[in-house]
Amino acid sequence: MTLVMGVDSSTQSCKVVVTDAAGLRVVREGRGRHPEGTSVDPEAWWTALQEAIAAAGGIDDVAAWAVGGQQHGMVALDAEGRVIRDALLWNDTRSAGAAADLIAEFGADELARRTGLVPVASFTITKLRWLRDHEPANAARVAAVALPHDWLTWRLRGFGPENPVLDELVTDRSDASGTGYWKPETGDYDRDLLIAALGHDAVLPRVLGADEWVTDAAGRRVGGGAGDNAGAALGLGAGPGDVVVSIGTSGTVFAVSDVRTIDPTGTVAGFADCTGRFLPLVATLNAARVLDAVARLLAVDHDELSRLALAAQPGAGGVTLVPYFEGERTPNLPDATASLTGLTLASTTRENLARAAVEGMLSGLGAGLEALRTLGVPLERALLIGGGAQSEAVRAIAPLVLGLAVDVPAPGEYVAIGAARQAASIL
């Protein structure tokens, strides 16, 4: 049996699955923990990857592999292949001012046209500008810039400070599309934007196509990998017309599209996927934690919250929860708060409050779907994933609120499975 390996190096942990190359049945798996924080020494990821591979029974019998992982993180390397400083992750917000500076210099419309993105603190380009402005000595040392999954692929192939061949850095179009200096129209890097951010040019990972590969020191084929959302889409088998609604601590709504999107408002990030298509994405701050908050208020667990919600009528008797407990990104209302309206003596019941929580959370995610529809992205089916999708009430109410047919795949490591699927495809 031919085996392949897929990796998901996420913010919290590293997951490895070894599957058969034919049916992608998981044969064995392993895991390693990542440290907390928004600024992390990449060596911690390397240690976790090695631990996860060992827990999964090693790599010696694997024919091909690929790495998926968290997007946007800045791994800055010097000419000897050494990491210059801790990587700033996607959730590090110190570069918000740098994002505003880049928008002021180039204009939101121009940046969206060139890269598909309007800079926010999440994206790599803003972190490089922050480095230039706040740590100029470190910025001057930067010889190459990689993303987390690029760097791990490079290390696992046998490169690093002991073998610092920077030109062997590779990536894929999905992760490149989240940097803010990659052009989806041509598939090339926008060097002018890179220089505007960092202050000088640098080596960037070569972008591999969906059917391209490199090899590791043992001669195994290695795919370009994927950003986490693109890896999940591949692992789920999502295609044009599908929209993935991920209900975790925060929410993401992303669709597979044959056509790129350009949104100067920045609501929809015009990412690419790892197959040659595009993956327009909307992020929300409020998702499963909305259910957590109302469950605490009602002093019930999530199963009971679900039972209460399903006991109420659609519309919750007029009770409406606007779920902006921690502000909101879509729509862009960072200082907003949640509100509960429509309460009467008759409508103020535990059932209606539970139903309003589920409908309110789903309506917040539905704003992401509407943003995609506005850009002409075809939406025919929603795939619900994440912890919130395990709620019976969420599964039952979602079709009514989202206005789409809804499928709920079985829980699984879909980013790692997507990387394994890519590895199988290059065999």
Coordinates of C-alpha atoms in Angstrom, one line a residue:
M1 CA 0.0 0.0 0.0
T2 CA 1.4 3.4 -1.0
L3 CA 1.3 5.9 1.8
V4 CA 1.3 9.7 1.8
M5 CA 1.6 12.3 4.7
G6 CA -0.3 15.5 5.2
V7 CA 0.5 18.1 7.9
D8 CA -1.6 20.8 9.5
S9 CA 0.7 23.3 11.3
S10 CA -2.0 25.5 12.9
T11 CA -1.8 28.3 15.4
Q12 CA -2.4 25.9 18.4
S13 CA -0.8 22.6 17.3
C14 CA 0.7 20.4 14.6
K15 CA -1.3 17.5 13.3
V16 CA 0.1 14.8 11.0
V17 CA -2.0 12.2 9.2
V18 CA -0.5 9.3 7.2
T19 CA -3.1 8.0 4.7
D20 CA -3.2 5.5 1.9
A21 CA -2.7 7.2 -1.5
A22 CA -5.8 5.7 -3.1
G23 CA -8.7 6.3 -0.8
L24 CA -7.0 8.7 1.7
R25 CA -8.0 6.4 4.6
V26 CA -6.1 7.6 7.7
V27 CA -3.7 4.8 8.7
R28 CA -2.0 6.6 11.6
E29 CA -1.7 10.1 13.0
G30 CA 0.2 12.2 15.5
R31 CA 0.2 15.6 17.2
G32 CA 2.5 18.1 18.8
R33 CA 1.7 21.3 20.7
H34 CA 2.6 24.9 19.8
P35 CA 3.3 27.6 22.3
E36 CA 0.6 30.3 22.9
G37 CA 1.1 33.8 21.8
T38 CA 1.0 36.0 18.7
S39 CA 4.8 36.1 18.3
V40 CA 6.5 32.6 18.2
D41 CA 10.0 31.2 17.6
P42 CA 9.6 29.1 14.5
E43 CA 11.8 26.5 16.0
A44 CA 8.9 25.6 18.3
W45 CA 6.9 24.6 15.1
W46 CA 9.9 22.5 13.9
T47 CA 10.0 20.7 17.2
A48 CA 6.3 20.1 17.2
L49 CA 6.4 18.8 13.6
Q50 CA 9.1 16.3 14.5
E51 CA 7.1 15.2 17.6
A52 CA 3.9 14.7 15.5
I53 CA 5.7 12.8 12.8
A54 CA 7.3 10.5 15.4
A55 CA 3.9 10.0 17.0
A56 CA 2.5 9.1 13.6
G57 CA 5.0 6.3 13.1
G58 CA 7.6 8.2 11.1
I59 CA 8.0 9.1 7.5
D60 CA 10.3 6.4 6.2
D61 CA 7.5 4.5 4.4
V62 CA 5.8 7.6 3.0
A63 CA 6.1 8.2 -0.8
A64 CA 5.0 11.9 -0.8
W65 CA 4.0 14.6 1.6
A66 CA 2.8 18.1 1.8
V67 CA 2.4 20.7 4.6
G68 CA -0.7 22.9 5.2
G69 CA -0.7 25.6 7.9
Q70 CA -1.7 28.9 9.3
Q71 CA -1.5 31.8 6.9
H72 CA 0.2 35.2 6.9
G73 CA 2.9 34.6 9.6
M74 CA 6.2 36.4 8.9
V75 CA 9.3 34.2 9.0
A76 CA 12.3 36.5 8.3
L77 CA 15.6 34.7 7.4
D78 CA 19.1 36.1 7.1
A79 CA 21.6 35.1 4.4
E80 CA 22.7 32.1 6.4
G81 CA 19.1 30.7 6.7
R82 CA 18.8 31.7 10.4
V83 CA 15.5 33.1 11.8
I84 CA 16.1 36.7 12.6
R85 CA 13.3 37.2 15.1
D86 CA 10.2 35.5 16.4
A87 CA 7.5 35.1 13.7
L88 CA 4.6 37.6 13.9
L89 CA 1.5 35.5 13.5
W90 CA -1.8 36.3 11.7
N91 CA -3.4 37.3 15.0
D92 CA -0.7 39.8 16.0
T93 CA -2.2 43.2 15.6
R94 CA 0.8 45.5 16.2
S95 CA 1.0 46.2 12.5
A96 CA -2.4 47.8 12.2
G97 CA -0.8 51.2 11.8
A98 CA 1.4 49.8 9.0
A99 CA -1.7 48.6 7.2
A100 CA -3.2 52.1 7.4
D101 CA 0.1 53.6 6.1
L102 CA 0.2 51.2 3.1
I103 CA -3.4 52.0 2.2
A104 CA -2.7 55.7 2.4
E105 CA 0.3 55.3 0.1
F106 CA -1.2 53.1 -2.6
G107 CA -5.0 53.4 -2.1
A108 CA -7.4 50.6 -1.3
D109 CA -8.7 50.3 -4.8
E110 CA -5.2 49.9 -6.3
L111 CA -4.1 47.4 -3.7
A112 CA -7.2 45.3 -4.2
R113 CA -6.7 45.4 -8.0
R114 CA -3.1 44.3 -7.7
T115 CA -3.2 41.7 -4.9
G116 CA -6.9 40.9 -4.2
L117 CA -6.4 42.3 -0.7
V118 CA -6.8 45.5 1.2
P119 CA -4.1 45.4 4.0
V120 CA -5.1 44.6 7.6
A121 CA -2.8 43.7 10.5
S122 CA -3.2 40.0 9.7
F123 CA -1.3 40.1 6.4
T124 CA 2.4 39.6 5.9
I125 CA 3.0 42.8 4.0
T126 CA 1.9 44.9 7.1
K127 CA 4.2 42.9 9.4
L128 CA 7.2 43.6 7.1
R129 CA 6.4 47.3 7.1
W130 CA 6.2 47.2 10.9
L131 CA 9.6 45.5 11.0
R132 CA 11.1 48.2 8.7
D133 CA 9.7 51.0 10.9
H134 CA 10.2 49.5 14.4
E135 CA 13.2 47.2 14.0
P136 CA 15.2 48.6 11.1
A137 CA 18.4 46.7 12.0
N138 CA 16.5 43.4 11.8
A139 CA 14.8 44.5 8.6
A140 CA 18.1 45.2 7.0
R141 CA 19.3 41.6 7.7
V142 CA 16.3 40.0 5.9
A143 CA 17.5 38.0 3.0
A144 CA 14.3 35.9 2.5
V145 CA 10.7 36.0 3.7
A146 CA 8.8 32.8 4.2
L147 CA 5.4 31.8 5.7
P148 CA 5.1 29.2 8.3
H149 CA 4.2 26.3 6.0
D150 CA 6.9 27.4 3.5
W151 CA 9.6 27.3 6.2
L152 CA 8.5 23.9 7.6
T153 CA 8.5 22.5 4.1
W154 CA 12.0 23.9 3.6
R155 CA 13.3 22.4 6.9
L156 CA 11.7 19.0 6.4
R157 CA 13.3 18.8 2.9
G158 CA 16.7 19.1 4.6
F159 CA 17.4 22.8 4.5
G160 CA 18.0 25.3 7.3
P161 CA 21.0 27.0 9.0
E162 CA 23.1 23.9 8.3
N163 CA 22.2 23.9 4.6
P164 CA 20.9 27.5 3.9
V165 CA 19.8 27.3 0.2
L166 CA 17.3 30.1 0.2
D167 CA 16.4 29.5 -3.4
E168 CA 14.9 26.1 -2.4
L169 CA 12.1 27.8 -0.5
V170 CA 8.8 26.9 -2.1
T171 CA 5.1 27.7 -1.5
D172 CA 1.7 27.4 -3.2
R173 CA -0.6 30.1 -4.6
S174 CA -3.1 29.9 -1.7
D175 CA -0.5 30.9 0.9
A176 CA 1.2 33.4 -1.5
S177 CA -2.2 35.0 -2.0
G178 CA -2.3 36.0 1.7
T179 CA 0.9 37.9 1.8
G180 CA -0.3 41.2 0.2
Y181 CA 2.5 41.2 -2.4
W182 CA 1.4 38.5 -4.8
K183 CA -0.6 39.1 -8.0
P184 CA -3.4 36.7 -8.6
E185 CA -3.9 37.9 -12.2
T186 CA -0.4 36.8 -13.2
G187 CA 0.8 34.5 -10.4
D188 CA 3.9 36.6 -9.9
Y189 CA 5.1 38.5 -6.8
D190 CA 4.6 42.3 -6.8
R191 CA 8.1 43.3 -6.0
D192 CA 7.3 47.0 -5.8
L193 CA 4.9 46.3 -2.9
L194 CA 7.4 44.0 -1.1
I195 CA 10.1 46.8 -1.3
A196 CA 7.6 49.4 -0.1
A197 CA 7.0 47.2 2.9
L198 CA 10.4 45.8 3.8
G199 CA 12.6 48.6 2.4
H200 CA 14.5 46.3 0.0
D201 CA 14.0 43.2 -2.2
A202 CA 14.4 39.7 -0.8
V203 CA 14.2 36.0 -1.8
L204 CA 10.6 34.8 -1.8
P205 CA 9.4 31.2 -2.1
R206 CA 8.9 29.8 -5.6
V207 CA 5.2 29.3 -6.1
L208 CA 4.5 25.7 -7.2
G209 CA 1.5 24.8 -9.3
A210 CA -1.0 22.2 -8.3
D211 CA 0.7 19.5 -10.3
E212 CA 4.3 20.5 -9.5
W213 CA 6.6 19.1 -6.8
V214 CA 10.1 19.2 -5.4
T215 CA 11.9 16.4 -3.5
D216 CA 13.3 16.0 0.0
A217 CA 16.7 14.6 0.9
A218 CA 15.4 11.0 0.6
G219 CA 13.9 11.6 -2.9
R220 CA 10.3 11.7 -1.8
R221 CA 8.0 14.0 -3.7
V222 CA 6.9 17.1 -1.9
G223 CA 3.9 19.3 -2.8
G224 CA 3.7 23.0 -2.5
G225 CA 1.4 22.7 0.5
A226 CA -1.5 25.1 1.3
G227 CA -2.8 27.8 3.5
D228 CA -5.1 26.4 6.1
N229 CA -8.4 27.4 4.5
A230 CA -7.3 26.2 1.1
G231 CA -6.2 22.9 2.7
A232 CA -9.5 22.5 4.3
A233 CA -11.4 23.1 1.1
L234 CA -9.2 20.5 -0.6
G235 CA -9.7 18.0 2.2
L236 CA -13.5 18.5 2.1
G237 CA -13.6 18.1 -1.7
A238 CA -15.2 21.5 -2.1
G239 CA -15.8 22.7 -5.6
P240 CA -17.3 25.7 -7.4
G241 CA -20.7 26.5 -5.9
D242 CA -19.7 25.3 -2.4
V243 CA -19.1 27.7 0.5
V244 CA -17.4 26.5 3.6
V245 CA -18.8 28.0 6.8
S246 CA -16.3 27.4 9.7
I247 CA -17.8 28.0 13.1
G248 CA -15.0 28.1 15.6
T249 CA -13.9 30.8 18.1
S250 CA -14.2 33.1 15.2
G251 CA -16.0 32.4 11.9
T252 CA -14.7 32.1 8.3
V253 CA -16.8 31.9 5.2
F254 CA -15.0 30.9 2.0
A255 CA -16.1 29.7 -1.4
V256 CA -14.4 27.9 -4.3
S257 CA -14.7 30.1 -7.4
D258 CA -13.3 29.9 -10.9
V259 CA -13.1 33.7 -11.1
R260 CA -11.0 36.0 -8.9
T261 CA -12.8 38.6 -6.8
I262 CA -11.8 42.3 -6.2
D263 CA -13.3 44.0 -3.2
P264 CA -11.9 47.5 -2.5
T265 CA -13.9 47.6 0.8
G266 CA -11.7 44.8 2.1
T267 CA -14.7 42.8 3.3
V268 CA -13.9 39.9 1.0
A269 CA -10.2 38.8 0.8
G270 CA -9.5 37.7 -2.7
F271 CA -7.4 34.6 -1.8
A272 CA -6.4 31.8 -4.3
D273 CA -6.8 28.1 -3.6
C274 CA -4.2 25.5 -4.1
T275 CA -5.7 23.9 -7.2
G276 CA -5.7 26.8 -9.7
R277 CA -9.0 28.3 -8.6
F278 CA -9.8 31.1 -6.2
L279 CA -11.0 31.1 -2.6
P280 CA -12.7 34.5 -1.7
L281 CA -13.0 34.6 2.1
V282 CA -14.8 36.6 4.7
A283 CA -13.9 36.5 8.4
T284 CA -16.1 37.3 11.4
L285 CA -15.1 37.7 15.0
N286 CA -18.2 36.3 16.6
A287 CA -19.1 32.7 16.0
A288 CA -19.2 29.8 18.5
R289 CA -18.5 32.1 21.4
V290 CA -22.0 33.5 20.9
L291 CA -23.4 30.2 21.9
D292 CA -21.0 29.9 24.8
A293 CA -22.1 33.3 26.2
V294 CA -25.8 32.5 26.0
A295 CA -25.3 29.0 27.4
R296 CA -23.6 30.5 30.4
L297 CA -26.4 33.1 30.8
L298 CA -29.0 30.3 30.8
A299 CA -26.8 28.0 33.0
V300 CA -27.1 25.1 30.5
D301 CA -24.7 23.0 28.5
H302 CA -24.6 23.1 24.7
D303 CA -26.9 20.1 24.3
E304 CA -29.5 21.7 26.5
L305 CA -29.1 25.0 24.6
S306 CA -29.7 23.2 21.4
R307 CA -32.8 21.5 22.8
L308 CA -34.2 24.8 24.0
A309 CA -33.5 26.5 20.6
L310 CA -35.3 23.8 18.7
A311 CA -38.3 24.1 21.0
A312 CA -38.9 27.7 19.9
Q313 CA -40.5 28.8 16.7
P314 CA -38.4 30.2 13.8
G315 CA -37.9 33.9 14.5
A316 CA -37.8 33.3 18.3
G317 CA -41.0 35.1 18.9
G318 CA -39.5 38.4 17.6
V319 CA -36.5 38.2 19.9
T320 CA -33.4 39.2 17.9
L321 CA -29.7 38.9 19.0
V322 CA -27.2 41.1 17.2
P323 CA -24.1 39.0 18.2
Y324 CA -21.3 41.6 18.1
F325 CA -20.0 40.7 21.6
E326 CA -16.4 41.7 20.7
G327 CA -17.0 44.2 18.0
E328 CA -17.1 42.8 14.5
R329 CA -14.9 42.5 11.4
T330 CA -17.7 41.8 8.9
P331 CA -19.3 44.4 8.9
N332 CA -16.3 46.4 10.1
L333 CA -17.6 47.6 13.5
P334 CA -14.7 47.2 15.9
D335 CA -16.3 49.1 18.7
A336 CA -19.8 47.5 18.4
T337 CA -21.5 45.6 21.2
A338 CA -24.1 42.9 21.2
S339 CA -27.8 43.8 21.6
L340 CA -30.9 41.8 22.4
T341 CA -34.2 43.3 21.1
G342 CA -37.9 42.4 20.7
L343 CA -38.4 41.3 24.2
T344 CA -42.0 41.3 25.6
L345 CA -43.4 39.5 28.6
A346 CA -44.6 36.8 26.3
S347 CA -41.5 36.4 24.2
T348 CA -38.9 36.4 27.1
T349 CA -38.5 32.7 27.4
R350 CA -35.4 30.5 27.7
E351 CA -36.4 28.8 24.5
N352 CA -36.6 32.1 22.5
L353 CA -33.3 33.3 24.0
A354 CA -31.6 30.1 22.9
R355 CA -33.1 30.3 19.4
A356 CA -32.1 34.0 19.1
A357 CA -28.5 33.1 19.9
V358 CA -28.4 30.4 17.2
E359 CA -30.2 32.6 14.6
G360 CA -28.1 35.6 15.5
M361 CA -24.8 33.8 15.2
L362 CA -25.8 32.3 11.8
S363 CA -27.1 35.7 10.6
G364 CA -23.6 37.1 11.4
L365 CA -22.1 34.4 9.2
G366 CA -24.8 35.0 6.7
A367 CA -23.4 38.5 6.2
G368 CA -20.3 36.8 4.9
L369 CA -22.4 34.9 2.4
E370 CA -24.1 38.1 1.3
A371 CA -20.8 39.8 0.7
L372 CA -19.7 36.9 -1.5
R373 CA -23.0 37.0 -3.4
T374 CA -22.6 40.7 -4.0
L375 CA -19.3 40.0 -5.8
G376 CA -21.0 37.4 -8.0
V377 CA -19.6 34.3 -6.4
P378 CA -22.0 31.4 -7.0
L379 CA -23.3 29.8 -3.8
E380 CA -25.3 26.5 -4.0
R381 CA -24.3 24.5 -0.9
A382 CA -22.9 25.3 2.5
L383 CA -20.5 22.9 4.2
L384 CA -20.6 23.5 8.0
I385 CA -17.4 22.7 9.9
G386 CA -15.9 23.6 13.3
G387 CA -17.0 23.1 16.8
G388 CA -20.2 25.1 16.4
A389 CA -21.3 22.8 13.6
Q390 CA -21.7 20.0 16.1
S391 CA -24.8 21.7 17.6
E392 CA -28.0 20.0 16.5
A393 CA -29.8 23.3 16.6
V394 CA -27.1 24.9 14.4
R395 CA -27.4 22.1 11.8
A396 CA -31.2 22.3 11.8
I397 CA -31.5 26.1 11.7
A398 CA -28.7 26.9 9.3
P399 CA -30.6 26.1 6.0
L400 CA -33.3 28.5 7.1
V401 CA -31.0 31.4 7.9
L402 CA -28.3 30.9 5.2
G403 CA -30.8 30.2 2.5
L404 CA -28.7 27.2 1.2
A405 CA -28.7 23.5 1.3
V406 CA -26.4 22.5 4.1
D407 CA -24.1 19.5 4.6
V408 CA -22.2 18.8 7.8
P409 CA -19.2 16.6 7.1
A410 CA -18.0 14.3 9.9
P411 CA -15.4 16.0 12.2
G412 CA -11.9 15.5 10.9
E413 CA -8.5 17.0 10.3
Y414 CA -9.4 18.5 7.0
V415 CA -6.4 20.7 6.5
A416 CA -4.0 17.7 7.1
I417 CA -6.3 15.6 4.9
G418 CA -6.1 18.3 2.2
A419 CA -2.3 18.2 2.3
A420 CA -2.4 14.4 2.1
R421 CA -4.7 14.7 -0.9
Q422 CA -2.3 17.0 -2.6
A423 CA 0.6 14.6 -1.8
A424 CA -1.4 11.8 -3.4
S425 CA -2.1 13.8 -6.5
I426 CA 1.6 14.5 -7.2
L427 CA 2.2 10.7 -7.3

